[in-house]
Each structure stands twice: as structure tokens, then as C-alpha cells.
Amino acid sequence: MLTLPATTKLWFAAAVDLRLGYDGLANLVRTQLSGDPLSGHLFVFTNRSANRVKVLYWGGHGLCLWCQRLEAGRYHFPEATATGIELTAAQFAMILDGIDLSRVRRFKRFSAAPPPPRAT
């Protein structure tokens, strides 16, 4: 199971050329995702055939790059917008385990009502 602090976000970008390294992916984070690669968040990239994934993140002393290649099959990432989408750690773990999120059935859960507007 992927364990991340609740404050850490995972941003997924549309398919990119995975020949890019630290600097190329960090530049994509700035331009395509409008994010800061030094923020401590995880930035997830995949190739067009979705059989490879790279995750770029700040490790405290420098950029870290985690890579994985599937020998058979493909990852089933949700359709990303031009500016990317935010994933939860649970969603990302399911994707890495081979689960298609579009086929996952979610049950209703409690969510707090938004606070009423304050009178001015």
C-alpha cells in the first residue's frame, strides 16, 4: 500500500515522451501542470501505450524519479485534461495494482455540509 501524508497530492499528466529525465519532466510540471516540482507533491507521467509510468517528486535534497515498466498489459489511468488531474494515493495504488478506476463502484459516504455563508 502506498503511504503518503494527507497533505501530499498526486498530479497525473496526459501521456508524455518518457525519454525525458529529471529536468524535462520538471519543466512539464511547471508548464503543463502549472505546479512546482519542489513542492513535495508527486507528479505522475505515463507513455502513450500506458505500459510505463514515471513519478517525479522532491526528496528533500534533490529530485527523485521512480520508474516502472509492465512486461504485459497496461495501466488504466483516467482520462487526463490538458492541465492534469489530481489522484488520491488509494486511486494510484489501485492503478499500479491493475485496477481500472472507471469500473470501480463507489458507495455513498458521509461528507460534512459546507459551512453557511457568514452575514456581513
mmCIF file of C-alpha atoms in Angstrom:
data_model
loop_
_atom_site.group_PDB
_atom_site.id
_atom_site.type_symbol
_atom_site.label_atom_id
_atom_site.label_comp_id
_atom_site.label_asym_id
_atom_site.label_seq_id
_atom_site.Cartn_x
_atom_site.Cartn_y
_atom_site.Cartn_z
ATOM 1 C CA MET A 1 0.000 0.000 0.000
ATOM 2 C CA LEU A 2 1.200 3.464 -0.854
ATOM 3 C CA THR A 3 1.502 5.547 2.305
ATOM 4 C CA LEU A 4 1.610 9.312 1.869
ATOM 5 C CA PRO A 5 0.806 12.192 4.194
ATOM 6 C CA ALA A 6 -2.669 13.651 3.655
ATOM 7 C CA THR A 7 -1.098 16.924 2.560
ATOM 8 C CA THR A 8 0.755 15.278 -0.338
ATOM 9 C CA LYS A 9 -1.080 15.455 -3.655
ATOM 10 C CA LEU A 10 -0.623 13.275 -6.724
ATOM 11 C CA TRP A 11 -0.951 15.006 -10.090
ATOM 12 C CA PHE A 12 -1.359 12.941 -13.241
ATOM 13 C CA ALA A 13 -0.499 14.419 -16.642
ATOM 14 C CA ALA A 14 -1.591 13.293 -20.081
ATOM 15 C CA ALA A 15 0.728 10.882 -21.921
ATOM 16 C CA VAL A 16 4.227 12.267 -22.470
ATOM 17 C CA ASP A 17 7.529 11.167 -24.012
ATOM 18 C CA LEU A 18 9.085 9.138 -21.194
ATOM 19 C CA ARG A 19 12.589 9.544 -22.586
ATOM 20 C CA LEU A 20 12.520 12.764 -20.566
ATOM 21 C CA GLY A 21 14.546 12.807 -17.386
ATOM 22 C CA TYR A 22 14.506 14.944 -14.247
ATOM 23 C CA ASP A 23 14.831 18.313 -15.960
ATOM 24 C CA GLY A 24 12.426 17.577 -18.826
ATOM 25 C CA LEU A 25 9.715 16.261 -16.507
ATOM 26 C CA ALA A 26 10.244 19.135 -14.048
ATOM 27 C CA ASN A 27 9.743 21.532 -16.955
ATOM 28 C CA LEU A 28 6.488 19.729 -17.872
ATOM 29 C CA VAL A 29 5.330 20.083 -14.258
ATOM 30 C CA ARG A 30 5.862 23.841 -14.478
ATOM 31 C CA THR A 31 4.357 24.352 -17.947
ATOM 32 C CA GLN A 32 1.679 21.677 -18.364
ATOM 33 C CA LEU A 33 0.538 21.145 -14.768
ATOM 34 C CA SER A 34 1.297 24.680 -13.512
ATOM 35 C CA GLY A 35 2.922 23.118 -10.477
ATOM 36 C CA ASP A 36 6.159 23.367 -8.547
ATOM 37 C CA PRO A 37 8.330 20.232 -8.792
ATOM 38 C CA LEU A 38 9.956 21.194 -5.477
ATOM 39 C CA SER A 39 6.625 21.281 -3.613
ATOM 40 C CA GLY A 40 6.828 17.729 -2.261
ATOM 41 C CA HIS A 41 3.833 16.551 -4.281
ATOM 42 C CA LEU A 42 4.078 13.570 -6.648
ATOM 43 C CA PHE A 43 3.801 14.118 -10.389
ATOM 44 C CA VAL A 44 2.800 11.019 -12.359
ATOM 45 C CA PHE A 45 3.528 10.562 -16.059
ATOM 46 C CA THR A 46 2.819 7.704 -18.452
ATOM 47 C CA ASN A 47 3.603 6.993 -22.079
ATOM 48 C CA ARG A 48 1.048 6.762 -24.891
ATOM 49 C CA SER A 49 0.752 2.966 -24.701
ATOM 50 C CA ALA A 50 0.367 3.193 -20.871
ATOM 51 C CA ASN A 51 2.794 0.385 -20.106
ATOM 52 C CA ARG A 52 5.326 2.625 -18.358
ATOM 53 C CA VAL A 53 4.998 5.129 -15.562
ATOM 54 C CA LYS A 54 7.362 7.686 -14.032
ATOM 55 C CA VAL A 55 6.799 9.590 -10.803
ATOM 56 C CA LEU A 56 8.761 12.771 -10.142
ATOM 57 C CA TYR A 57 8.987 14.155 -6.607
ATOM 58 C CA TRP A 58 11.200 16.241 -4.366
ATOM 59 C CA GLY A 59 13.107 14.044 -1.919
ATOM 60 C CA GLY A 60 14.287 16.822 0.380
ATOM 61 C CA HIS A 61 17.783 17.117 -1.098
ATOM 62 C CA GLY A 62 17.013 16.706 -4.788
ATOM 63 C CA LEU A 63 14.541 15.467 -7.349
ATOM 64 C CA CYS A 64 13.707 11.752 -7.309
ATOM 65 C CA LEU A 65 12.397 9.754 -10.232
ATOM 66 C CA TRP A 66 10.568 6.447 -9.731
ATOM 67 C CA CYS A 67 10.011 4.335 -12.851
ATOM 68 C CA GLN A 68 8.099 1.149 -13.588
ATOM 69 C CA ARG A 69 7.603 -0.841 -16.804
ATOM 70 C CA LEU A 70 4.985 -3.537 -17.282
ATOM 71 C CA GLU A 71 6.086 -6.667 -19.103
ATOM 72 C CA ALA A 72 2.486 -7.425 -20.140
ATOM 73 C CA GLY A 73 -0.707 -5.377 -20.135
ATOM 74 C CA ARG A 74 -1.128 -1.675 -19.486
ATOM 75 C CA TYR A 75 -2.072 0.766 -16.757
ATOM 76 C CA HIS A 76 -5.629 2.096 -16.757
ATOM 77 C CA PHE A 77 -5.297 5.762 -15.861
ATOM 78 C CA PRO A 78 -8.336 8.054 -16.031
ATOM 79 C CA GLU A 79 -8.530 10.478 -18.962
ATOM 80 C CA ALA A 80 -6.367 13.479 -18.078
ATOM 81 C CA THR A 81 -7.181 17.047 -19.006
ATOM 82 C CA ALA A 82 -4.624 19.397 -20.531
ATOM 83 C CA THR A 83 -3.784 20.675 -17.049
ATOM 84 C CA GLY A 84 -3.722 17.200 -15.458
ATOM 85 C CA ILE A 85 -5.917 15.658 -12.787
ATOM 86 C CA GLU A 86 -5.460 15.015 -9.092
ATOM 87 C CA LEU A 87 -5.394 11.419 -7.864
ATOM 88 C CA THR A 88 -5.633 10.086 -4.332
ATOM 89 C CA ALA A 89 -2.979 7.731 -3.009
ATOM 90 C CA ALA A 90 -5.601 4.951 -2.962
ATOM 91 C CA GLN A 91 -6.508 5.546 -6.618
ATOM 92 C CA PHE A 92 -2.849 5.498 -7.642
ATOM 93 C CA ALA A 93 -2.238 2.277 -5.701
ATOM 94 C CA MET A 94 -5.223 0.648 -7.425
ATOM 95 C CA ILE A 95 -3.915 1.731 -10.843
ATOM 96 C CA LEU A 96 -0.494 0.229 -10.063
ATOM 97 C CA ASP A 97 -2.236 -3.000 -8.980
ATOM 98 C CA GLY A 98 -4.039 -3.225 -12.328
ATOM 99 C CA ILE A 99 -7.488 -1.974 -11.350
ATOM 100 C CA ASP A 100 -9.471 0.101 -13.851
ATOM 101 C CA LEU A 101 -10.918 3.026 -11.871
ATOM 102 C CA SER A 102 -13.761 3.517 -14.340
ATOM 103 C CA ARG A 103 -15.135 0.120 -13.315
ATOM 104 C CA VAL A 104 -14.829 0.642 -9.573
ATOM 105 C CA ARG A 105 -18.124 1.104 -7.776
ATOM 106 C CA ARG A 106 -18.052 3.719 -5.024
ATOM 107 C CA PHE A 107 -20.526 3.684 -2.185
ATOM 108 C CA LYS A 108 -22.021 6.788 -0.612
ATOM 109 C CA ARG A 109 -20.043 8.119 2.335
ATOM 110 C CA PHE A 110 -20.622 10.857 4.840
ATOM 111 C CA SER A 111 -19.312 14.266 3.924
ATOM 112 C CA ALA A 112 -19.690 17.356 6.025
ATOM 113 C CA ALA A 113 -22.009 20.029 4.676
ATOM 114 C CA PRO A 114 -20.262 23.231 3.671
ATOM 115 C CA PRO A 115 -20.480 25.936 6.332
ATOM 116 C CA PRO A 116 -23.248 28.507 5.830
ATOM 117 C CA PRO A 117 -22.177 31.887 4.421
ATOM 118 C CA ARG A 118 -21.378 34.485 7.033
ATOM 119 C CA ALA A 119 -23.532 37.584 7.218
ATOM 120 C CA THR A 120 -21.663 40.799 6.643
#
